[in-house]
Coordinates of C-alpha atoms in Angstrom, one line a residue:
M1 CA 255.3 12.5 -101.9
P2 CA 256.0 9.7 -104.2
N3 CA 259.1 9.0 -104.1
I4 CA 259.8 8.1 -107.6
I5 CA 263.3 7.4 -109.6
E6 CA 263.8 7.9 -113.1
L7 CA 266.2 4.4 -114.7
T8 CA 269.0 5.6 -115.9
D9 CA 271.1 2.3 -114.7
L10 CA 269.6 -1.3 -115.2
S11 CA 273.1 -2.7 -113.1
M12 CA 271.8 -1.1 -109.7
P13 CA 271.4 -3.2 -107.1
E14 CA 267.9 -2.4 -106.4
L15 CA 267.1 -3.8 -109.9
D16 CA 268.0 -7.5 -108.9
I17 CA 264.7 -8.2 -107.2
Y18 CA 262.9 -8.0 -110.6
A19 CA 265.4 -8.4 -112.5
R20 CA 268.7 -10.9 -111.9
L21 CA 266.9 -13.4 -109.6
S22 CA 264.7 -16.7 -109.9
E23 CA 261.5 -16.7 -107.8
V24 CA 262.9 -19.6 -105.8
Q25 CA 266.0 -17.1 -105.0
L26 CA 263.7 -14.3 -103.4
R27 CA 261.7 -17.2 -101.8
R28 CA 264.4 -17.1 -99.1
Y29 CA 265.9 -13.9 -99.8
Y30 CA 265.5 -13.7 -95.9
E31 CA 266.3 -16.7 -94.9
P32 CA 265.5 -18.6 -92.3
D33 CA 262.6 -15.2 -92.0
A34 CA 259.4 -15.6 -94.8
G35 CA 261.3 -14.6 -98.1
I36 CA 259.7 -11.7 -101.1
F37 CA 257.4 -12.7 -103.9
I38 CA 256.9 -10.0 -107.1
A39 CA 253.1 -9.1 -107.1
E40 CA 252.1 -7.8 -110.9
S41 CA 249.8 -5.1 -112.6
P42 CA 247.7 -2.8 -110.3
K43 CA 245.2 -5.0 -109.3
V44 CA 246.5 -7.4 -108.0
I45 CA 249.2 -5.5 -106.2
V46 CA 246.5 -3.3 -104.0
R47 CA 244.6 -6.6 -103.0
A48 CA 248.3 -7.4 -101.5
M49 CA 248.2 -4.4 -99.5
D50 CA 245.0 -5.0 -99.1
A51 CA 245.3 -8.1 -97.4
G52 CA 248.6 -6.7 -95.6
Y53 CA 252.1 -7.6 -97.0
K54 CA 254.4 -4.8 -97.3
P55 CA 256.0 -3.7 -100.3
I56 CA 259.7 -2.8 -100.5
S57 CA 259.7 -1.0 -104.1
L58 CA 257.8 -1.1 -107.0
L59 CA 258.5 -0.9 -111.2
V60 CA 256.6 1.0 -113.1
E61 CA 255.6 2.4 -116.2
N62 CA 256.1 5.5 -116.7
K63 CA 252.9 6.6 -118.7
H64 CA 251.1 4.6 -115.8
I65 CA 252.4 7.1 -113.1
T66 CA 249.2 9.4 -113.6
G67 CA 247.0 6.3 -115.2
E68 CA 245.7 2.4 -113.9
A69 CA 248.9 2.8 -111.0
K70 CA 248.0 5.9 -109.6
E71 CA 245.6 4.5 -106.9
L72 CA 248.4 1.9 -106.2
I73 CA 251.8 4.6 -105.9
A74 CA 249.3 6.8 -103.6
R75 CA 249.5 4.1 -100.8
C76 CA 253.0 4.0 -101.2
E77 CA 254.3 6.7 -99.7
G78 CA 257.8 6.6 -98.8
V79 CA 258.1 3.1 -101.3
P80 CA 261.1 3.9 -104.1
I81 CA 259.4 3.5 -107.3
Y82 CA 261.3 2.9 -109.9
T83 CA 259.8 3.6 -113.2
A84 CA 260.8 4.3 -117.3
G85 CA 259.4 3.2 -120.4
M86 CA 258.0 -0.2 -121.5
Q87 CA 261.1 -0.9 -123.4
I88 CA 263.6 -0.1 -121.5
L89 CA 261.2 -1.9 -118.4
T90 CA 260.9 -5.1 -120.8
K91 CA 264.6 -5.1 -120.8
L92 CA 264.9 -5.7 -117.5
T93 CA 262.9 -8.0 -116.7
G94 CA 262.8 -10.4 -119.8
F95 CA 258.8 -9.6 -120.4
Q96 CA 255.8 -7.3 -120.9
L97 CA 254.8 -6.2 -117.3
T98 CA 251.0 -6.5 -117.3
R99 CA 249.0 -2.8 -117.0
G100 CA 252.5 -1.8 -116.8
A101 CA 253.6 -2.9 -113.0
L102 CA 255.9 -4.9 -110.0
C103 CA 255.5 -4.6 -106.7
A104 CA 258.3 -6.2 -104.8
M105 CA 256.6 -7.5 -101.5
R106 CA 257.5 -8.9 -97.8
R107 CA 255.7 -12.8 -97.1
C108 CA 253.6 -13.0 -94.1
A109 CA 254.1 -16.4 -92.2
L110 CA 251.6 -19.3 -93.1
P111 CA 249.4 -20.1 -90.4
S112 CA 248.7 -23.6 -90.0
V113 CA 246.4 -26.0 -91.3
S114 CA 243.8 -25.7 -88.2
E115 CA 243.6 -22.0 -88.4
V116 CA 243.2 -21.4 -92.2
C117 CA 240.1 -24.5 -91.8
A118 CA 238.3 -23.4 -88.7
G119 CA 235.2 -22.5 -89.3
A120 CA 235.3 -23.8 -93.3
R121 CA 232.9 -26.5 -94.6
R122 CA 234.0 -26.0 -98.2
I123 CA 237.6 -26.2 -98.9
A124 CA 240.5 -27.0 -101.9
V125 CA 243.4 -29.4 -101.8
L126 CA 245.9 -29.4 -104.4
E127 CA 248.3 -32.4 -104.4
N128 CA 251.1 -31.4 -106.5
V129 CA 250.2 -29.2 -108.3
V130 CA 252.5 -28.2 -110.3
N131 CA 251.8 -25.6 -113.5
P132 CA 252.0 -22.1 -111.6
T133 CA 249.7 -20.7 -114.6
N134 CA 246.6 -24.0 -113.1
V135 CA 246.9 -23.0 -109.7
G136 CA 246.4 -19.2 -109.8
A137 CA 243.2 -20.5 -112.3
I138 CA 242.2 -22.9 -109.4
F139 CA 242.6 -19.9 -107.1
R140 CA 240.2 -17.5 -109.0
S141 CA 237.9 -20.2 -108.9
A142 CA 237.8 -21.0 -105.2
A143 CA 236.7 -17.1 -104.5
A144 CA 234.4 -17.1 -107.0
L145 CA 232.3 -20.3 -106.6
H146 CA 232.0 -20.8 -102.4
M147 CA 235.4 -22.3 -101.4
D148 CA 236.4 -20.8 -97.7
A149 CA 240.3 -22.2 -98.5
V150 CA 243.0 -23.7 -100.3
L151 CA 245.3 -26.5 -98.8
L152 CA 248.4 -27.3 -101.0
T153 CA 251.5 -30.3 -100.8
P154 CA 254.5 -28.7 -100.7
A155 CA 255.0 -30.4 -104.4
C156 CA 252.8 -27.7 -105.8
S157 CA 253.5 -24.2 -107.3
D158 CA 253.4 -21.4 -105.1
P159 CA 250.4 -19.7 -105.2
L160 CA 252.7 -16.6 -104.3
Y161 CA 255.0 -17.2 -107.8
R162 CA 254.1 -13.6 -109.7
R163 CA 251.9 -15.3 -113.1
A164 CA 250.3 -18.1 -110.2
A165 CA 248.9 -15.1 -108.5
R166 CA 248.5 -12.8 -111.5
V167 CA 246.3 -15.2 -113.2
S168 CA 244.2 -15.2 -110.2
M169 CA 243.1 -11.7 -110.8
G170 CA 245.0 -11.8 -106.5
T171 CA 242.2 -14.3 -105.3
V172 CA 245.8 -15.7 -103.3
F173 CA 245.3 -12.9 -101.2
Q174 CA 242.3 -13.2 -99.9
V175 CA 241.0 -16.9 -99.9
P176 CA 242.9 -18.5 -96.7
W177 CA 245.5 -21.3 -97.8
T178 CA 248.6 -22.8 -96.8
Y179 CA 250.5 -26.3 -97.2
L180 CA 249.8 -29.0 -95.9
D181 CA 252.1 -32.5 -95.5
D182 CA 248.9 -35.5 -94.6
V183 CA 245.8 -35.5 -95.9
S184 CA 244.8 -37.2 -93.3
I185 CA 244.9 -34.7 -90.6
L186 CA 241.4 -33.5 -92.3
K187 CA 239.3 -35.8 -91.0
K188 CA 240.3 -35.1 -87.1
L189 CA 239.3 -31.5 -88.7
G190 CA 236.6 -33.2 -89.1
F191 CA 236.3 -33.0 -92.8
K192 CA 234.9 -35.9 -95.7
T193 CA 237.0 -36.0 -97.8
A194 CA 236.3 -36.3 -101.8
A195 CA 239.1 -37.4 -104.6
M196 CA 238.6 -36.3 -107.8
A197 CA 239.7 -38.6 -110.2
L198 CA 238.3 -41.6 -113.0
S199 CA 237.5 -44.4 -111.3
E200 CA 234.4 -47.0 -112.0
Q201 CA 233.9 -46.8 -108.4
A202 CA 233.8 -43.3 -108.5
V203 CA 229.6 -41.3 -107.2
S204 CA 228.8 -38.6 -110.2
V205 CA 229.8 -35.2 -108.3
D206 CA 226.5 -34.1 -108.0
D207 CA 225.5 -37.1 -105.6
P208 CA 223.2 -36.6 -103.0
N209 CA 225.0 -37.8 -99.9
L210 CA 228.3 -35.9 -100.3
M211 CA 225.8 -32.9 -101.1
A212 CA 225.3 -33.3 -98.2
E213 CA 228.0 -33.3 -96.0
E214 CA 228.5 -30.4 -93.8
K215 CA 231.8 -30.9 -93.9
L216 CA 234.0 -31.3 -97.4
A217 CA 237.4 -31.5 -99.3
I218 CA 237.7 -31.8 -102.6
I219 CA 241.0 -33.1 -103.4
L220 CA 242.5 -32.4 -107.9
G221 CA 245.6 -33.9 -108.4
T222 CA 248.9 -33.2 -110.8
E223 CA 248.5 -32.5 -114.3
G224 CA 248.3 -35.6 -116.0
D225 CA 248.9 -38.0 -113.5
G226 CA 246.1 -37.2 -111.2
L227 CA 245.6 -37.8 -107.6
A228 CA 247.7 -40.4 -106.1
P229 CA 246.7 -44.4 -105.9
Q230 CA 247.4 -44.2 -102.0
T231 CA 245.4 -40.7 -101.4
I232 CA 242.3 -41.5 -103.6
A233 CA 242.3 -45.0 -100.8
E234 CA 241.7 -42.9 -98.4
C235 CA 239.8 -40.5 -99.2
D236 CA 236.0 -40.8 -98.7
Y237 CA 234.4 -40.9 -101.9
T238 CA 236.1 -41.1 -105.6
V239 CA 234.2 -38.2 -107.6
C240 CA 234.3 -38.0 -110.9
I241 CA 232.5 -34.8 -113.4
P242 CA 230.2 -37.6 -116.5
M243 CA 231.4 -36.5 -119.6
S244 CA 229.9 -36.5 -122.6
H245 CA 231.7 -36.9 -126.6
G246 CA 234.4 -39.9 -125.2
V247 CA 235.8 -37.2 -123.1
D248 CA 237.3 -39.0 -120.1
S249 CA 238.5 -35.8 -118.2
L250 CA 239.3 -31.8 -118.2
N251 CA 242.5 -30.2 -116.6
V252 CA 242.5 -29.2 -113.7
A253 CA 241.7 -26.1 -113.6
A254 CA 238.4 -26.9 -115.5
A255 CA 237.6 -29.3 -113.3
S256 CA 238.2 -27.5 -110.2
A257 CA 235.5 -24.5 -111.6
V258 CA 232.8 -27.5 -112.1
A259 CA 233.2 -29.2 -108.6
F260 CA 233.0 -26.1 -106.8
W261 CA 230.9 -24.7 -108.7
Q262 CA 228.5 -28.1 -108.0
L263 CA 229.9 -28.4 -104.3
G264 CA 230.4 -24.6 -103.2
K265 CA 227.3 -23.7 -103.2
C266 CA 225.2 -26.9 -100.9

């Protein structure tokens, strides 16, 4: 039997996680243990649950209780489901809920780099990509275009931030990922490294030698500045996407899709 609670008091402390705590605060909610994240939209929430993440509570627009969120609610027996009209929920959260549903979920401990890369042939590495929309879009491309895993440097935006997970369409819960401090560990794991960067020495993304590599890590840099010079210098390849009409580069999310498509099909 669903535990549906009609909202009458928006100051309830149980609603702090949706209304009055930042995503950074949620991430540290249970320190030193893993904290909380907010998943948005029924599809994203279901994919998180399929991956083993446990719901704490849900916030659902009342018209979706028997609509788009019906399947989700059926899987949340005993979980508090707070509900109200869209106007009230927007007032509470400060934004309009996508598909009328949010879910507070417990984070899981992240695997090691070695665990994530075990058996992988093609992986994506993000260096200091700080925009959550770009992180989410890259994960969606990674899932669709044959990347086996994603690694992120600590300065990257958190893939479990609400916007990143939503833009990814929940693929952050399907593609193995974790953080890494030192890209050099990839060579110890048998990967050749390909820095996506503008350089006169760069090879094309369809270079036969590059495509023939058995294990390849495709490294993408931060918005604007791209990869750090030291990262580029330490990579086995510097790789570019051929351009036309005087365009010198693509947005990092767009570039990732092109690179993943070309190199993921090898």
